[in-house]
PDB file of N, CA and C in Angstrom:
ATOM      1  N   LEU A   1      84.568 180.784 142.203  1.00  0.00           N
ATOM      2  CA  LEU A   1      83.683 180.394 143.281  1.00  0.00           C
ATOM      3  C   LEU A   1      84.091 181.058 144.593  1.00  0.00           C
ATOM      4  N   TYR A   2      85.404 181.036 144.903  1.00  0.00           N
ATOM      5  CA  TYR A   2      85.877 181.660 146.138  1.00  0.00           C
ATOM      6  C   TYR A   2      85.623 183.167 146.134  1.00  0.00           C
ATOM      7  N   ALA A   3      85.768 183.787 144.997  1.00  0.00           N
ATOM      8  CA  ALA A   3      85.517 185.229 144.919  1.00  0.00           C
ATOM      9  C   ALA A   3      84.091 185.536 145.349  1.00  0.00           C
ATOM     10  N   HIS A   4      83.155 184.728 144.925  1.00  0.00           N
ATOM     11  CA  HIS A   4      81.747 184.918 145.302  1.00  0.00           C
ATOM     12  C   HIS A   4      81.564 184.745 146.803  1.00  0.00           C
ATOM     13  N   TYR A   5      82.102 183.675 147.351  1.00  0.00           N
ATOM     14  CA  TYR A   5      81.952 183.411 148.789  1.00  0.00           C
ATOM     15  C   TYR A   5      82.644 184.480 149.632  1.00  0.00           C
ATOM     16  N   LEU A   6      83.841 184.873 149.228  1.00  0.00           N
ATOM     17  CA  LEU A   6      84.576 185.875 150.001  1.00  0.00           C
ATOM     18  C   LEU A   6      83.837 187.203 150.027  1.00  0.00           C
ATOM     19  N   SER A   7      83.318 187.637 148.900  1.00  0.00           N
ATOM     20  CA  SER A   7      82.608 188.917 148.879  1.00  0.00           C
ATOM     21  C   SER A   7      81.304 188.821 149.668  1.00  0.00           C
ATOM     22  N   ALA A   8      80.690 187.647 149.734  1.00  0.00           N
ATOM     23  CA  ALA A   8      79.465 187.466 150.513  1.00  0.00           C
ATOM     24  C   ALA A   8      79.729 187.556 152.017  1.00  0.00           C
ATOM     25  N   LEU A   9      80.959 187.297 152.441  1.00  0.00           N
ATOM     26  CA  LEU A   9      81.301 187.372 153.862  1.00  0.00           C
ATOM     27  C   LEU A   9      81.222 188.795 154.404  1.00  0.00           C
ATOM     28  N   ASP A  10      81.359 189.777 153.546  1.00  0.00           N
ATOM     29  CA  ASP A  10      81.286 191.181 153.984  1.00  0.00           C
ATOM     30  C   ASP A  10      79.991 191.473 154.741  1.00  0.00           C
ATOM     31  N   ASP A  11      78.899 190.847 154.324  1.00  0.00           N
ATOM     32  CA  ASP A  11      77.591 191.123 154.923  1.00  0.00           C
ATOM     33  C   ASP A  11      77.389 190.442 156.270  1.00  0.00           C
ATOM     34  N   LEU A  12      78.308 189.581 156.689  1.00  0.00           N
ATOM     35  CA  LEU A  12      78.125 188.817 157.920  1.00  0.00           C
ATOM     36  C   LEU A  12      78.660 189.518 159.165  1.00  0.00           C
ATOM     37  N   GLY A  13      79.407 190.590 159.002  1.00  0.00           N
ATOM     38  CA  GLY A  13      79.920 191.324 160.152  1.00  0.00           C
ATOM     39  C   GLY A  13      80.944 190.543 160.965  1.00  0.00           C
ATOM     40  N   LEU A  14      81.780 189.774 160.307  1.00  0.00           N
ATOM     41  CA  LEU A  14      82.801 188.990 161.007  1.00  0.00           C
ATOM     42  C   LEU A  14      83.814 189.895 161.698  1.00  0.00           C
ATOM     43  N   ALA A  15      84.340 189.447 162.819  1.00  0.00           N
ATOM     44  CA  ALA A  15      85.406 190.194 163.490  1.00  0.00           C
ATOM     45  C   ALA A  15      86.663 190.180 162.619  1.00  0.00           C
ATOM     46  N   TYR A  16      86.946 189.046 162.012  1.00  0.00           N
ATOM     47  CA  TYR A  16      88.081 188.917 161.096  1.00  0.00           C
ATOM     48  C   TYR A  16      87.938 187.617 160.331  1.00  0.00           C
ATOM     49  N   LEU A  17      88.710 187.496 159.267  1.00  0.00           N
ATOM     50  CA  LEU A  17      88.801 186.278 158.477  1.00  0.00           C
ATOM     51  C   LEU A  17      90.222 185.763 158.613  1.00  0.00           C
ATOM     52  N   HIS A  18      90.381 184.542 159.074  1.00  0.00           N
ATOM     53  CA  HIS A  18      91.704 183.932 159.237  1.00  0.00           C
ATOM     54  C   HIS A  18      91.984 183.114 157.989  1.00  0.00           C
ATOM     55  N   VAL A  19      93.035 183.477 157.259  1.00  0.00           N
ATOM     56  CA  VAL A  19      93.348 182.818 155.998  1.00  0.00           C
ATOM     57  C   VAL A  19      94.696 182.125 156.121  1.00  0.00           C
ATOM     58  N   MET A  20      94.707 180.825 155.885  1.00  0.00           N
ATOM     59  CA  MET A  20      95.934 180.035 155.925  1.00  0.00           C
ATOM     60  C   MET A  20      96.539 179.956 154.527  1.00  0.00           C
ATOM     61  N   ARG A  21      97.826 180.183 154.468  1.00  0.00           N
ATOM     62  CA  ARG A  21      98.561 180.113 153.209  1.00  0.00           C
ATOM     63  C   ARG A  21      99.348 178.807 153.192  1.00  0.00           C
ATOM     64  N   PRO A  22      99.249 178.009 152.128  1.00  0.00           N
ATOM     65  CA  PRO A  22     100.054 176.780 152.056  1.00  0.00           C
ATOM     66  C   PRO A  22     101.519 177.114 151.805  1.00  0.00           C
ATOM     67  N   THR A  23     102.362 176.104 151.866  1.00  0.00           N
ATOM     68  CA  THR A  23     103.776 176.341 151.578  1.00  0.00           C
ATOM     69  C   THR A  23     103.912 176.837 150.145  1.00  0.00           C
ATOM     70  N   ALA A  24     104.968 177.586 149.899  1.00  0.00           N
ATOM     71  CA  ALA A  24     105.144 178.270 148.604  1.00  0.00           C
ATOM     72  C   ALA A  24     105.093 177.311 147.417  1.00  0.00           C
ATOM     73  N   ASN A  25     105.658 176.116 147.543  1.00  0.00           N
ATOM     74  CA  ASN A  25     105.686 175.221 146.385  1.00  0.00           C
ATOM     75  C   ASN A  25     104.325 174.561 146.142  1.00  0.00           C
ATOM     76  N   GLU A  26     103.356 174.726 147.036  1.00  0.00           N
ATOM     77  CA  GLU A  26     102.009 174.215 146.809  1.00  0.00           C
ATOM     78  C   GLU A  26     101.089 175.298 146.246  1.00  0.00           C
ATOM     79  N   MET A  27     101.526 176.533 146.275  1.00  0.00           N
ATOM     80  CA  MET A  27     100.654 177.659 146.001  1.00  0.00           C
ATOM     81  C   MET A  27     100.594 177.989 144.517  1.00  0.00           C
ATOM     82  N   VAL A  28      99.389 177.988 143.975  1.00  0.00           N
ATOM     83  CA  VAL A  28      99.163 178.460 142.616  1.00  0.00           C
ATOM     84  C   VAL A  28      98.687 179.904 142.685  1.00  0.00           C
ATOM     85  N   VAL A  29      97.726 180.144 143.572  1.00  0.00           N
ATOM     86  CA  VAL A  29      97.212 181.483 143.844  1.00  0.00           C
ATOM     87  C   VAL A  29      97.354 181.702 145.338  1.00  0.00           C
ATOM     88  N   ASP A  30      97.877 182.829 145.740  1.00  0.00           N
ATOM     89  CA  ASP A  30      98.023 183.122 147.161  1.00  0.00           C
ATOM     90  C   ASP A  30      96.628 183.399 147.724  1.00  0.00           C
ATOM     91  N   PRO A  31      96.137 182.540 148.636  1.00  0.00           N
ATOM     92  CA  PRO A  31      94.781 182.730 149.151  1.00  0.00           C
ATOM     93  C   PRO A  31      94.626 183.999 149.990  1.00  0.00           C
ATOM     94  N   VAL A  32      95.696 184.484 150.586  1.00  0.00           N
ATOM     95  CA  VAL A  32      95.620 185.714 151.371  1.00  0.00           C
ATOM     96  C   VAL A  32      95.353 186.898 150.445  1.00  0.00           C
ATOM     97  N   LEU A  33      96.092 186.972 149.364  1.00  0.00           N
ATOM     98  CA  LEU A  33      95.895 188.077 148.421  1.00  0.00           C
ATOM     99  C   LEU A  33      94.547 187.979 147.708  1.00  0.00           C
ATOM    100  N   MET A  34      94.096 186.741 147.445  1.00  0.00           N
ATOM    101  CA  MET A  34      92.778 186.567 146.848  1.00  0.00           C
ATOM    102  C   MET A  34      91.692 187.016 147.829  1.00  0.00           C
ATOM    103  N   ALA A  35      91.856 186.667 149.107  1.00  0.00           N
ATOM    104  CA  ALA A  35      90.877 187.086 150.110  1.00  0.00           C
ATOM    105  C   ALA A  35      90.824 188.602 150.201  1.00  0.00           C
ATOM    106  N   ARG A  36      91.991 189.258 150.210  1.00  0.00           N
ATOM    107  CA  ARG A  36      92.017 190.727 150.301  1.00  0.00           C
ATOM    108  C   ARG A  36      91.317 191.362 149.113  1.00  0.00           C
ATOM    109  N   LYS A  37      91.459 190.760 147.956  1.00  0.00           N
ATOM    110  CA  LYS A  37      90.852 191.316 146.746  1.00  0.00           C
ATOM    111  C   LYS A  37      89.322 191.289 146.815  1.00  0.00           C
ATOM    112  N   HIS A  38      88.763 190.275 147.500  1.00  0.00           N
ATOM    113  CA  HIS A  38      87.315 190.088 147.477  1.00  0.00           C
ATOM    114  C   HIS A  38      86.623 190.302 148.819  1.00  0.00           C
ATOM    115  N   TYR A  39      87.382 190.474 149.892  1.00  0.00           N
ATOM    116  CA  TYR A  39      86.801 190.631 151.229  1.00  0.00           C
ATOM    117  C   TYR A  39      87.285 191.943 151.819  1.00  0.00           C
ATOM    118  N   ASN A  40      86.375 192.764 152.325  1.00  0.00           N
ATOM    119  CA  ASN A  40      86.732 194.093 152.805  1.00  0.00           C
ATOM    120  C   ASN A  40      86.990 194.175 154.306  1.00  0.00           C
ATOM    121  N   GLY A  41      86.723 193.103 155.026  1.00  0.00           N
ATOM    122  CA  GLY A  41      86.926 193.123 156.470  1.00  0.00           C
ATOM    123  C   GLY A  41      88.378 192.854 156.851  1.00  0.00           C
ATOM    124  N   ARG A  42      88.592 192.697 158.153  1.00  0.00           N
ATOM    125  CA  ARG A  42      89.942 192.425 158.662  1.00  0.00           C
ATOM    126  C   ARG A  42      90.378 191.004 158.302  1.00  0.00           C
ATOM    127  N   ILE A  43      91.653 190.880 157.953  1.00  0.00           N
ATOM    128  CA  ILE A  43      92.218 189.576 157.602  1.00  0.00           C
ATOM    129  C   ILE A  43      93.427 189.315 158.478  1.00  0.00           C
ATOM    130  N   ILE A  44      93.451 188.122 159.062  1.00  0.00           N
ATOM    131  CA  ILE A  44      94.637 187.626 159.761  1.00  0.00           C
ATOM    132  C   ILE A  44      95.195 186.514 158.892  1.00  0.00           C
ATOM    133  N   ALA A  45      96.424 186.678 158.447  1.00  0.00           N
ATOM    134  CA  ALA A  45      97.074 185.701 157.578  1.00  0.00           C
ATOM    135  C   ALA A  45      97.989 184.813 158.405  1.00  0.00           C
ATOM    136  N   ALA A  46      98.144 183.582 157.968  1.00  0.00           N
ATOM    137  CA  ALA A  46      99.064 182.649 158.616  1.00  0.00           C
ATOM    138  C   ALA A  46      99.606 181.697 157.566  1.00  0.00           C
ATOM    139  N   GLY A  47     100.782 181.139 157.850  1.00  0.00           N
ATOM    140  CA  GLY A  47     101.320 180.136 156.943  1.00  0.00           C
ATOM    141  C   GLY A  47     102.719 180.431 156.465  1.00  0.00           C
ATOM    142  N   ASN A  48     103.690 180.047 157.250  1.00  0.00           N
ATOM    143  CA  ASN A  48     105.106 180.113 156.858  1.00  0.00           C
ATOM    144  C   ASN A  48     105.613 181.529 156.597  1.00  0.00           C
ATOM    145  N   TYR A  49     105.101 182.486 157.328  1.00  0.00           N
ATOM    146  CA  TYR A  49     105.634 183.843 157.223  1.00  0.00           C
ATOM    147  C   TYR A  49     106.841 183.980 158.147  1.00  0.00           C
ATOM    148  N   ASP A  50     107.795 184.782 157.716  1.00  0.00           N
ATOM    149  CA  ASP A  50     108.885 185.188 158.599  1.00  0.00           C
ATOM    150  C   ASP A  50     108.712 186.687 158.838  1.00  0.00           C
ATOM    151  N   ALA A  51     109.611 187.269 159.596  1.00  0.00           N
ATOM    152  CA  ALA A  51     109.462 188.684 159.949  1.00  0.00           C
ATOM    153  C   ALA A  51     109.388 189.571 158.702  1.00  0.00           C
ATOM    154  N   ALA A  52     110.247 189.317 157.739  1.00  0.00           N
ATOM    155  CA  ALA A  52     110.294 190.167 156.543  1.00  0.00           C
ATOM    156  C   ALA A  52     109.042 190.012 155.685  1.00  0.00           C
ATOM    157  N   SER A  53     108.606 188.774 155.458  1.00  0.00           N
ATOM    158  CA  SER A  53     107.430 188.576 154.606  1.00  0.00           C
ATOM    159  C   SER A  53     106.157 189.066 155.302  1.00  0.00           C
ATOM    160  N   ALA A  54     106.088 188.909 156.628  1.00  0.00           N
ATOM    161  CA  ALA A  54     104.939 189.429 157.373  1.00  0.00           C
ATOM    162  C   ALA A  54     104.902 190.951 157.300  1.00  0.00           C
ATOM    163  N   ASP A  55     106.050 191.577 157.481  1.00  0.00           N
ATOM    164  CA  ASP A  55     106.133 193.034 157.417  1.00  0.00           C
ATOM    165  C   ASP A  55     105.719 193.541 156.034  1.00  0.00           C
ATOM    166  N   ALA A  56     106.192 192.876 154.991  1.00  0.00           N
ATOM    167  CA  ALA A  56     105.845 193.280 153.623  1.00  0.00           C
ATOM    168  C   ALA A  56     104.347 193.132 153.373  1.00  0.00           C
ATOM    169  N   LEU A  57     103.762 192.039 153.868  1.00  0.00           N
ATOM    170  CA  LEU A  57     102.330 191.827 153.680  1.00  0.00           C
ATOM    171  C   LEU A  57     101.527 192.904 154.393  1.00  0.00           C
ATOM    172  N   LEU A  58     101.907 193.226 155.611  1.00  0.00           N
ATOM    173  CA  LEU A  58     101.198 194.258 156.373  1.00  0.00           C
ATOM    174  C   LEU A  58     101.329 195.629 155.715  1.00  0.00           C
ATOM    175  N   LYS A  59     102.534 195.965 155.288  1.00  0.00           N
ATOM    176  CA  LYS A  59     102.754 197.266 154.650  1.00  0.00           C
ATOM    177  C   LYS A  59     102.000 197.405 153.332  1.00  0.00           C
ATOM    178  N   SER A  60     101.812 196.278 152.624  1.00  0.00           N
ATOM    179  CA  SER A  60     101.098 196.325 151.348  1.00  0.00           C
ATOM    180  C   SER A  60      99.587 196.380 151.531  1.00  0.00           C
ATOM    181  N   GLY A  61      99.130 196.148 152.760  1.00  0.00           N
ATOM    182  CA  GLY A  61      97.695 196.114 153.006  1.00  0.00           C
ATOM    183  C   GLY A  61      97.067 194.769 152.702  1.00  0.00           C
ATOM    184  N   GLY A  62      97.883 193.765 152.424  1.00  0.00           N
ATOM    185  CA  GLY A  62      97.376 192.431 152.106  1.00  0.00           C
ATOM    186  C   GLY A  62      96.707 191.744 153.274  1.00  0.00           C
ATOM    187  N   ALA A  63      97.051 192.138 154.492  1.00  0.00           N
ATOM    188  CA  ALA A  63      96.436 191.594 155.702  1.00  0.00           C
ATOM    189  C   ALA A  63      96.528 192.649 156.792  1.00  0.00           C
ATOM    190  N   ASP A  64      95.738 192.465 157.819  1.00  0.00           N
ATOM    191  CA  ASP A  64      95.736 193.387 158.952  1.00  0.00           C
ATOM    192  C   ASP A  64      96.608 192.880 160.094  1.00  0.00           C
ATOM    193  N   ALA A  65      96.859 191.583 160.124  1.00  0.00           N
ATOM    194  CA  ALA A  65      97.722 190.967 161.133  1.00  0.00           C
ATOM    195  C   ALA A  65      98.250 189.659 160.558  1.00  0.00           C
ATOM    196  N   VAL A  66      99.353 189.186 161.118  1.00  0.00           N
ATOM    197  CA  VAL A  66      99.935 187.914 160.701  1.00  0.00           C
ATOM    198  C   VAL A  66     100.118 187.057 161.939  1.00  0.00           C
ATOM    199  N   ALA A  67      99.667 185.814 161.858  1.00  0.00           N
ATOM    200  CA  ALA A  67      99.801 184.861 162.963  1.00  0.00           C
ATOM    201  C   ALA A  67     101.023 183.978 162.712  1.00  0.00           C
ATOM    202  N   PHE A  68     101.728 183.701 163.776  1.00  0.00           N
ATOM    203  CA  PHE A  68     102.898 182.817 163.714  1.00  0.00           C
ATOM    204  C   PHE A  68     102.626 181.607 164.603  1.00  0.00           C
ATOM    205  N   GLY A  69     102.413 180.439 164.035  1.00  0.00           N
ATOM    206  CA  GLY A  69     102.129 179.241 164.815  1.00  0.00           C
ATOM    207  C   GLY A  69     103.381 178.481 165.180  1.00  0.00           C
ATOM    208  N   ARG A  70     103.950 177.809 164.211  1.00  0.00           N
ATOM    209  CA  ARG A  70     105.142 176.978 164.453  1.00  0.00           C
ATOM    210  C   ARG A  70     106.309 177.812 164.969  1.00  0.00           C
ATOM    211  N   ALA A  71     106.443 179.010 164.460  1.00  0.00           N
ATOM    212  CA  ALA A  71     107.544 179.866 164.912  1.00  0.00           C
ATOM    213  C   ALA A  71     107.419 180.174 166.398  1.00  0.00           C
ATOM    214  N   PHE A  72     106.189 180.352 166.902  1.00  0.00           N
ATOM    215  CA  PHE A  72     105.995 180.616 168.329  1.00  0.00           C
ATOM    216  C   PHE A  72     106.258 179.378 169.167  1.00  0.00           C
ATOM    217  N   ILE A  73     105.908 178.206 168.636  1.00  0.00           N
ATOM    218  CA  ILE A  73     106.188 176.979 169.388  1.00  0.00           C
ATOM    219  C   ILE A  73     107.692 176.843 169.600  1.00  0.00           C
ATOM    220  N   ALA A  74     108.463 177.059 168.555  1.00  0.00           N
ATOM    221  CA  ALA A  74     109.913 176.872 168.627  1.00  0.00           C
ATOM    222  C   ALA A  74     110.651 178.068 169.215  1.00  0.00           C
ATOM    223  N   ASN A  75     109.967 179.174 169.371  1.00  0.00           N
ATOM    224  CA  ASN A  75     110.595 180.401 169.867  1.00  0.00           C
ATOM    225  C   ASN A  75     109.646 181.094 170.835  1.00  0.00           C
ATOM    226  N   PRO A  76     109.646 180.664 172.104  1.00  0.00           N
ATOM    227  CA  PRO A  76     108.747 181.290 173.058  1.00  0.00           C
ATOM    228  C   PRO A  76     109.014 182.790 173.214  1.00  0.00           C
ATOM    229  N   ASP A  77     110.172 183.222 172.768  1.00  0.00           N
ATOM    230  CA  ASP A  77     110.551 184.633 172.805  1.00  0.00           C
ATOM    231  C   ASP A  77     110.571 185.227 171.391  1.00  0.00           C
ATOM    232  N   LEU A  78     109.626 184.799 170.569  1.00  0.00           N
ATOM    233  CA  LEU A  78     109.604 185.190 169.156  1.00  0.00           C
ATOM    234  C   LEU A  78     109.618 186.698 168.966  1.00  0.00           C
ATOM    235  N   VAL A  79     108.842 187.417 169.741  1.00  0.00           N
ATOM    236  CA  VAL A  79     108.775 188.877 169.576  1.00  0.00           C
ATOM    237  C   VAL A  79     110.147 189.503 169.809  1.00  0.00           C
ATOM    238  N   GLU A  80     110.819 189.080 170.857  1.00  0.00           N
ATOM    239  CA  GLU A  80     112.159 189.620 171.144  1.00  0.00           C
ATOM    240  C   GLU A  80     113.147 189.256 170.043  1.00  0.00           C
ATOM    241  N   ARG A  81     113.053 188.033 169.525  1.00  0.00           N
ATOM    242  CA  ARG A  81     113.955 187.617 168.443  1.00  0.00           C
ATOM    243  C   ARG A  81     113.728 188.458 167.184  1.00  0.00           C
ATOM    244  N   ILE A  82     112.475 188.701 166.862  1.00  0.00           N
ATOM    245  CA  ILE A  82     112.184 189.514 165.679  1.00  0.00           C
ATOM    246  C   ILE A  82     112.700 190.935 165.879  1.00  0.00           C
ATOM    247  N   ARG A  83     112.444 191.510 167.042  1.00  0.00           N
ATOM    248  CA  ARG A  83     112.930 192.877 167.316  1.00  0.00           C
ATOM    249  C   ARG A  83     114.443 192.965 167.213  1.00  0.00           C
ATOM    250  N   ALA A  84     115.148 191.919 167.692  1.00  0.00           N
ATOM    251  CA  ALA A  84     116.608 191.922 167.708  1.00  0.00           C
ATOM    252  C   ALA A  84     117.209 191.461 166.380  1.00  0.00           C
ATOM    253  N   GLY A  85     116.378 190.977 165.463  1.00  0.00           N
ATOM    254  CA  GLY A  85     116.902 190.436 164.209  1.00  0.00           C
ATOM    255  C   GLY A  85     117.677 189.158 164.438  1.00  0.00           C
ATOM    256  N   ALA A  86     117.357 188.449 165.517  1.00  0.00           N
ATOM    257  CA  ALA A  86     118.073 187.226 165.884  1.00  0.00           C
ATOM    258  C   ALA A  86     117.540 186.036 165.084  1.00  0.00           C
ATOM    259  N   PRO A  87     118.372 185.017 164.910  1.00  0.00           N
ATOM    260  CA  PRO A  87     117.904 183.818 164.207  1.00  0.00           C
ATOM    261  C   PRO A  87     116.829 183.100 165.020  1.00  0.00           C
ATOM    262  N   LEU A  88     115.989 182.361 164.318  1.00  0.00           N
ATOM    263  CA  LEU A  88     114.915 181.619 164.964  1.00  0.00           C
ATOM    264  C   LEU A  88     115.301 180.154 165.112  1.00  0.00           C
ATOM    265  N   SER A  89     114.842 179.550 166.185  1.00  0.00           N
ATOM    266  CA  SER A  89     114.998 178.101 166.354  1.00  0.00           C
ATOM    267  C   SER A  89     114.027 177.411 165.413  1.00  0.00           C
ATOM    268  N   GLU A  90     114.455 176.296 164.841  1.00  0.00           N
ATOM    269  CA  GLU A  90     113.590 175.527 163.955  1.00  0.00           C
ATOM    270  C   GLU A  90     112.685 174.629 164.786  1.00  0.00           C
ATOM    271  N   PRO A  91     111.407 174.545 164.443  1.00  0.00           N
ATOM    272  CA  PRO A  91     110.524 173.661 165.192  1.00  0.00           C
ATOM    273  C   PRO A  91     110.816 172.193 164.894  1.00  0.00           C
ATOM    274  N   ASP A  92     110.679 171.363 165.908  1.00  0.00           N
ATOM    275  CA  ASP A  92     110.838 169.913 165.753  1.00  0.00           C
ATOM    276  C   ASP A  92     109.445 169.336 165.554  1.00  0.00           C
ATOM    277  N   VAL A  93     109.049 169.146 164.303  1.00  0.00           N
ATOM    278  CA  VAL A  93     107.686 168.716 163.998  1.00  0.00           C
ATOM    279  C   VAL A  93     107.389 167.313 164.503  1.00  0.00           C
ATOM    280  N   THR A  94     108.422 166.525 164.778  1.00  0.00           N
ATOM    281  CA  THR A  94     108.177 165.178 165.297  1.00  0.00           C
ATOM    282  C   THR A  94     107.618 165.209 166.710  1.00  0.00           C
ATOM    283  N   THR A  95     107.704 166.354 167.384  1.00  0.00           N
ATOM    284  CA  THR A  95     107.179 166.460 168.745  1.00  0.00           C
ATOM    285  C   THR A  95     105.813 167.147 168.793  1.00  0.00           C
ATOM    286  N   PHE A  96     105.311 167.586 167.658  1.00  0.00           N
ATOM    287  CA  PHE A  96     104.009 168.251 167.645  1.00  0.00           C
ATOM    288  C   PHE A  96     102.911 167.267 168.043  1.00  0.00           C
ATOM    289  N   TYR A  97     102.008 167.735 168.880  1.00  0.00           N
ATOM    290  CA  TYR A  97     100.835 166.961 169.302  1.00  0.00           C
ATOM    291  C   TYR A  97     101.207 165.644 169.971  1.00  0.00           C
ATOM    292  N   THR A  98     102.298 165.640 170.707  1.00  0.00           N
ATOM    293  CA  THR A  98     102.713 164.475 171.475  1.00  0.00           C
ATOM    294  C   THR A  98     102.643 164.824 172.959  1.00  0.00           C
ATOM    295  N   PRO A  99     102.522 163.821 173.811  1.00  0.00           N
ATOM    296  CA  PRO A  99     102.446 164.119 175.248  1.00  0.00           C
ATOM    297  C   PRO A  99     103.790 164.581 175.800  1.00  0.00           C
ATOM    298  N   GLY A 100     103.734 165.324 176.875  1.00  0.00           N
ATOM    299  CA  GLY A 100     104.953 165.762 177.548  1.00  0.00           C
ATOM    300  C   GLY A 100     105.420 167.127 177.107  1.00  0.00           C
ATOM    301  N   ALA A 101     106.489 167.560 177.761  1.00  0.00           N
ATOM    302  CA  ALA A 101     107.014 168.911 177.547  1.00  0.00           C
ATOM    303  C   ALA A 101     107.951 168.994 176.346  1.00  0.00           C
ATOM    304  N   LYS A 102     108.553 167.881 175.916  1.00  0.00           N
ATOM    305  CA  LYS A 102     109.530 167.931 174.824  1.00  0.00           C
ATOM    306  C   LYS A 102     108.895 168.537 173.577  1.00  0.00           C
ATOM    307  N   GLY A 103     109.558 169.549 173.071  1.00  0.00           N
ATOM    308  CA  GLY A 103     109.078 170.220 171.874  1.00  0.00           C
ATOM    309  C   GLY A 103     108.134 171.373 172.158  1.00  0.00           C
ATOM    310  N   TYR A 104     107.822 171.579 173.421  1.00  0.00           N
ATOM    311  CA  TYR A 104     106.924 172.686 173.772  1.00  0.00           C
ATOM    312  C   TYR A 104     107.558 173.644 174.774  1.00  0.00           C
ATOM    313  N   THR A 105     108.309 173.134 175.704  1.00  0.00           N
ATOM    314  CA  THR A 105     108.902 174.004 176.727  1.00  0.00           C
ATOM    315  C   THR A 105     110.413 173.907 176.801  1.00  0.00           C
ATOM    316  N   ASP A 106     111.013 173.184 175.872  1.00  0.00           N
ATOM    317  CA  ASP A 106     112.466 172.983 175.966  1.00  0.00           C
ATOM    318  C   ASP A 106     113.270 173.680 174.870  1.00  0.00           C
ATOM    319  N   TYR A 107     112.646 174.561 174.120  1.00  0.00           N
ATOM    320  CA  TYR A 107     113.401 175.311 173.118  1.00  0.00           C
ATOM    321  C   TYR A 107     114.232 176.388 173.828  1.00  0.00           C
ATOM    322  N   PRO A 108     115.428 176.656 173.309  1.00  0.00           N
ATOM    323  CA  PRO A 108     116.282 177.656 173.963  1.00  0.00           C
ATOM    324  C   PRO A 108     115.743 179.080 173.776  1.00  0.00           C
ATOM    325  N   LYS A 109     115.915 179.877 174.808  1.00  0.00           N
ATOM    326  CA  LYS A 109     115.545 181.288 174.722  1.00  0.00           C
ATOM    327  C   LYS A 109     116.757 182.089 174.263  1.00  0.00           C
ATOM    328  N   LEU A 110     116.481 183.245 173.721  1.00  0.00           N
ATOM    329  CA  LEU A 110     117.529 184.152 173.251  1.00  0.00           C
ATOM    330  C   LEU A 110     118.409 184.565 174.427  1.00  0.00           C
ATOM    331  N   ALA A 111     119.713 184.484 174.259  1.00  0.00           N
ATOM    332  CA  ALA A 111     120.642 184.885 175.323  1.00  0.00           C
ATOM    333  C   ALA A 111     120.550 186.376 175.563  1.00  0.00           C
ATOM    334  N   ALA A 112     120.656 186.754 176.798  1.00  0.00           N
ATOM    335  CA  ALA A 112     120.543 188.162 177.167  1.00  0.00           C
ATOM    336  C   ALA A 112     121.754 188.955 176.683  1.00  0.00           C
TER     337      ALA A 112
END
C-alpha cells in the first residue's frame, strides 16, 4: 500500500518528503529506504541518526538531507561537535515540552 502512495507522490511536485524513522528495535522495514525505493523526489530523513549513520545514508543516496531533532535540542552547537568528532550531550526527555528554559537553553556548549 505504501509503495503505491509513495510513487503517487511523484506527480504532486512536492518540495521534499520528510520521513521519520522509528527506533531500531521497532523497525521491521526502514521507512526511509522504502520511501527512496518508491519516491523520486527529495527526501529528508529523521529519527535517531548520528553523524556516522547520517553520513552513510547520504552517501548511499538513501536521502538528500538528514534532520536532527533531539540532538539539536541537547547540543546547540551540534554542527561544531560533529565537525570536531566531539561527544554529544544526551537530551533530557523529561524536560521536553515543559515551560521554562530548563532543557532548552542550559545544555553545555563544546569547550573552545
